Short mmCIF file of C-alpha atoms in Angstrom, two decimals:
data_model
loop_
_atom_site.label_atom_id
_atom_site.label_comp_id
_atom_site.label_asym_id
_atom_site.label_seq_id
_atom_site.Cartn_x
_atom_site.Cartn_y
_atom_site.Cartn_z
CA MET A 1 -2.97 -95.70 -2.94
CA GLN A 2 -3.72 -93.01 -5.47
CA THR A 3 -4.05 -89.49 -4.09
CA ARG A 4 -6.64 -86.94 -5.08
CA ASP A 5 -5.72 -83.31 -5.69
CA LEU A 6 -7.80 -80.76 -3.81
CA ASP A 7 -8.48 -77.31 -5.16
CA GLU A 8 -9.09 -74.28 -2.95
CA LEU A 9 -12.86 -74.84 -2.76
CA ASP A 10 -12.40 -78.51 -1.79
CA LYS A 11 -10.04 -77.45 1.00
CA TYR A 12 -12.40 -74.75 2.19
CA VAL A 13 -15.37 -77.14 2.25
CA ILE A 14 -13.37 -79.72 4.23
CA TYR A 15 -12.09 -77.09 6.65
CA ARG A 16 -15.57 -75.77 7.37
CA LEU A 17 -17.07 -79.24 7.77
CA GLN A 18 -14.24 -80.32 10.08
CA GLY A 19 -15.08 -77.37 12.28
CA ASP A 20 -18.75 -78.32 12.66
CA ALA A 21 -20.30 -80.60 10.04
CA ARG A 22 -23.55 -80.90 11.96
CA THR A 23 -24.60 -77.25 11.83
CA THR A 24 -22.67 -75.91 8.83
CA SER A 25 -24.85 -75.79 5.73
CA ALA A 26 -23.83 -75.85 2.09
CA ALA A 27 -25.57 -72.48 1.74
CA GLU A 28 -23.38 -70.93 4.46
CA ILE A 29 -20.20 -72.30 2.91
CA ALA A 30 -21.31 -71.12 -0.53
CA GLU A 31 -22.12 -67.62 0.68
CA ASP A 32 -18.80 -67.28 2.50
CA TYR A 33 -16.80 -68.57 -0.48
CA GLY A 34 -18.80 -66.83 -3.19
CA VAL A 35 -20.24 -69.81 -5.08
CA SER A 36 -23.69 -71.35 -5.35
CA PRO A 37 -25.03 -73.78 -2.74
CA SER A 38 -25.44 -76.44 -5.47
CA THR A 39 -21.71 -76.13 -6.25
CA VAL A 40 -20.89 -76.82 -2.61
CA ARG A 41 -23.35 -79.73 -2.40
CA ASN A 42 -21.81 -81.21 -5.57
CA ARG A 43 -18.31 -80.83 -4.10
CA ILE A 44 -19.35 -82.53 -0.89
CA SER A 45 -20.91 -85.40 -2.84
CA GLN A 46 -17.76 -85.77 -4.96
CA LEU A 47 -15.49 -85.69 -1.89
CA VAL A 48 -17.59 -88.46 -0.32
CA GLU A 49 -17.68 -90.50 -3.54
CA ASP A 50 -13.89 -90.19 -3.92
CA GLY A 51 -13.36 -91.36 -0.32
CA VAL A 52 -11.82 -88.07 0.81
CA VAL A 53 -14.65 -87.50 3.31
CA GLU A 54 -15.62 -90.65 5.18
CA GLY A 55 -18.50 -89.71 7.39
CA ALA A 56 -19.52 -87.12 9.92
CA HIS A 57 -18.66 -87.77 13.54
CA LEU A 58 -20.32 -86.38 16.62
CA ASP A 59 -18.40 -85.46 19.72
CA VAL A 60 -20.36 -86.98 22.59
CA ASN A 61 -20.05 -85.78 26.16
CA TYR A 62 -20.05 -89.29 27.62
CA GLU A 63 -19.77 -88.02 31.19
CA LEU A 64 -23.00 -86.04 30.79
CA VAL A 65 -24.88 -89.20 29.74
CA GLY A 66 -23.59 -91.40 32.54
CA TYR A 67 -20.20 -92.67 31.32
CA PRO A 68 -17.68 -90.62 33.32
CA LEU A 69 -14.70 -92.89 32.68
CA TYR A 70 -13.04 -92.17 29.33
CA THR A 71 -9.95 -94.29 28.91
CA LEU A 72 -7.17 -94.90 26.43
CA ILE A 73 -5.93 -98.48 26.38
CA PHE A 74 -2.55 -99.17 24.76
CA CYS A 75 -2.46 -102.69 23.30
CA THR A 76 -0.05 -104.88 21.41
CA ALA A 77 -1.31 -107.04 18.55
CA PRO A 78 0.68 -109.40 16.35
CA ILE A 79 1.25 -107.55 13.05
CA PRO A 80 -0.45 -110.16 10.84
CA GLU A 81 -3.56 -110.02 13.06
CA ARG A 82 -3.57 -106.30 13.87
CA GLU A 83 -6.35 -105.23 11.48
CA GLN A 84 -8.64 -108.14 12.36
CA LEU A 85 -8.09 -107.62 16.09
CA ALA A 86 -8.84 -103.91 15.70
CA ARG A 87 -12.17 -104.78 14.08
CA GLU A 88 -12.96 -107.29 16.84
CA ALA A 89 -12.03 -104.75 19.54
CA LEU A 90 -14.44 -102.25 18.02
CA GLU A 91 -17.28 -104.75 18.56
CA ILE A 92 -16.73 -104.80 22.34
CA SER A 93 -19.42 -102.86 24.21
CA GLY A 94 -17.91 -99.63 25.55
CA VAL A 95 -15.18 -99.36 22.90
CA VAL A 96 -15.77 -96.22 20.83
CA SER A 97 -12.68 -96.17 18.60
CA VAL A 98 -9.57 -98.14 17.73
CA ARG A 99 -6.46 -96.70 16.10
CA GLU A 100 -3.93 -98.96 14.35
CA LEU A 101 -0.32 -97.79 14.51
CA MET A 102 2.32 -98.80 11.98
CA THR A 103 5.28 -98.68 14.38
CA GLY A 104 6.04 -99.55 17.96
CA GLU A 105 4.97 -102.39 20.20
CA GLU A 106 1.80 -100.69 21.42
CA ASN A 107 0.31 -100.80 17.94
CA LEU A 108 -3.40 -100.53 18.83
CA HIS A 109 -4.86 -97.65 20.80
CA VAL A 110 -8.36 -98.36 22.05
CA VAL A 111 -10.65 -95.63 23.37
CA ALA A 112 -13.38 -96.89 25.69
CA VAL A 113 -15.96 -95.38 28.01
CA GLY A 114 -17.58 -96.80 31.11
CA GLN A 115 -19.77 -96.01 34.05
CA ASP A 116 -17.39 -97.45 36.63
CA SER A 117 -14.24 -99.49 37.13
CA ASP A 118 -16.22 -102.70 36.60
CA ASP A 119 -16.98 -101.55 33.04
CA LEU A 120 -13.33 -100.81 32.36
CA ASN A 121 -12.23 -104.13 33.86
CA ARG A 122 -14.75 -105.96 31.67
CA ILE A 123 -13.53 -104.15 28.55
CA SER A 124 -9.89 -104.92 29.38
CA GLY A 125 -10.78 -108.56 29.98
CA GLU A 126 -12.57 -108.79 26.63
CA LEU A 127 -9.65 -107.14 24.84
CA SER A 128 -7.31 -109.69 26.40
CA GLY A 129 -9.78 -112.43 25.50
CA ILE A 130 -9.56 -111.67 21.78
CA GLY A 131 -5.77 -111.86 21.88
CA LEU A 132 -4.59 -108.34 22.64
CA GLU A 133 -1.85 -107.74 25.17
CA ILE A 134 -2.65 -104.67 27.27
CA ALA A 135 0.44 -102.59 27.96
CA GLU A 136 -1.13 -99.59 29.69
CA GLU A 137 -4.44 -97.92 30.51
CA GLU A 138 -4.85 -94.18 30.98
CA LEU A 139 -7.91 -92.21 32.07
CA VAL A 140 -8.43 -89.22 29.78
CA HIS A 141 -9.46 -85.89 31.26
CA SER A 142 -10.43 -84.22 27.97
CA GLU A 143 -9.63 -84.15 24.27
CA HIS A 144 -9.40 -81.12 22.02
CA THR A 145 -9.54 -81.13 18.22
CA ARG A 146 -9.51 -78.59 15.42
CA PRO A 147 -9.74 -78.56 11.63
CA TYR A 148 -6.51 -79.21 9.74
CA ASP A 149 -4.92 -75.76 9.42
CA ASP A 150 -3.35 -76.31 5.98
CA PHE A 151 -6.85 -76.25 4.54
CA GLU A 152 -7.56 -72.95 6.28
CA ALA A 153 -4.39 -71.26 5.02
CA ASP A 154 -5.19 -71.85 1.34
CA CYS A 155 -8.93 -71.19 1.42
CA GLY A 156 -11.13 -68.16 1.38
CA ALA A 157 -13.42 -66.17 -0.79
CA GLU A 158 -12.11 -65.56 -4.25
#
């Protein structure tokens, strides 16, 4: 895989969007960095086109909308089938993300939400049904994220 070099403006744009892509405008980023809004919009477009930025994700408060059970399911998939099984797992109702790991036996981490234990049992059953071995299931209390700090350290108004 070929890498893409990021300059200071690229890093600053990514940092700001990681913080809150939904409400951060190109104009705000431009004003803070000291460039024009069209420069920022062009950078965002180029970052998307180059595959550096792959979407904007919302953090959903599932509990508030009736899905109080947020669970992490540790699964084992045969290596040759891992990617395909990850895609199939993502199609199961209630599964919100799947992470493929390169090492270890528990090489798929599935995040799922449900209204009750019946939902979680159904999801586990469907994961088993597609060929995943479930090693462990953990209820998640909360998750905290932040923008990648290396982008913050090298950015700022010029």
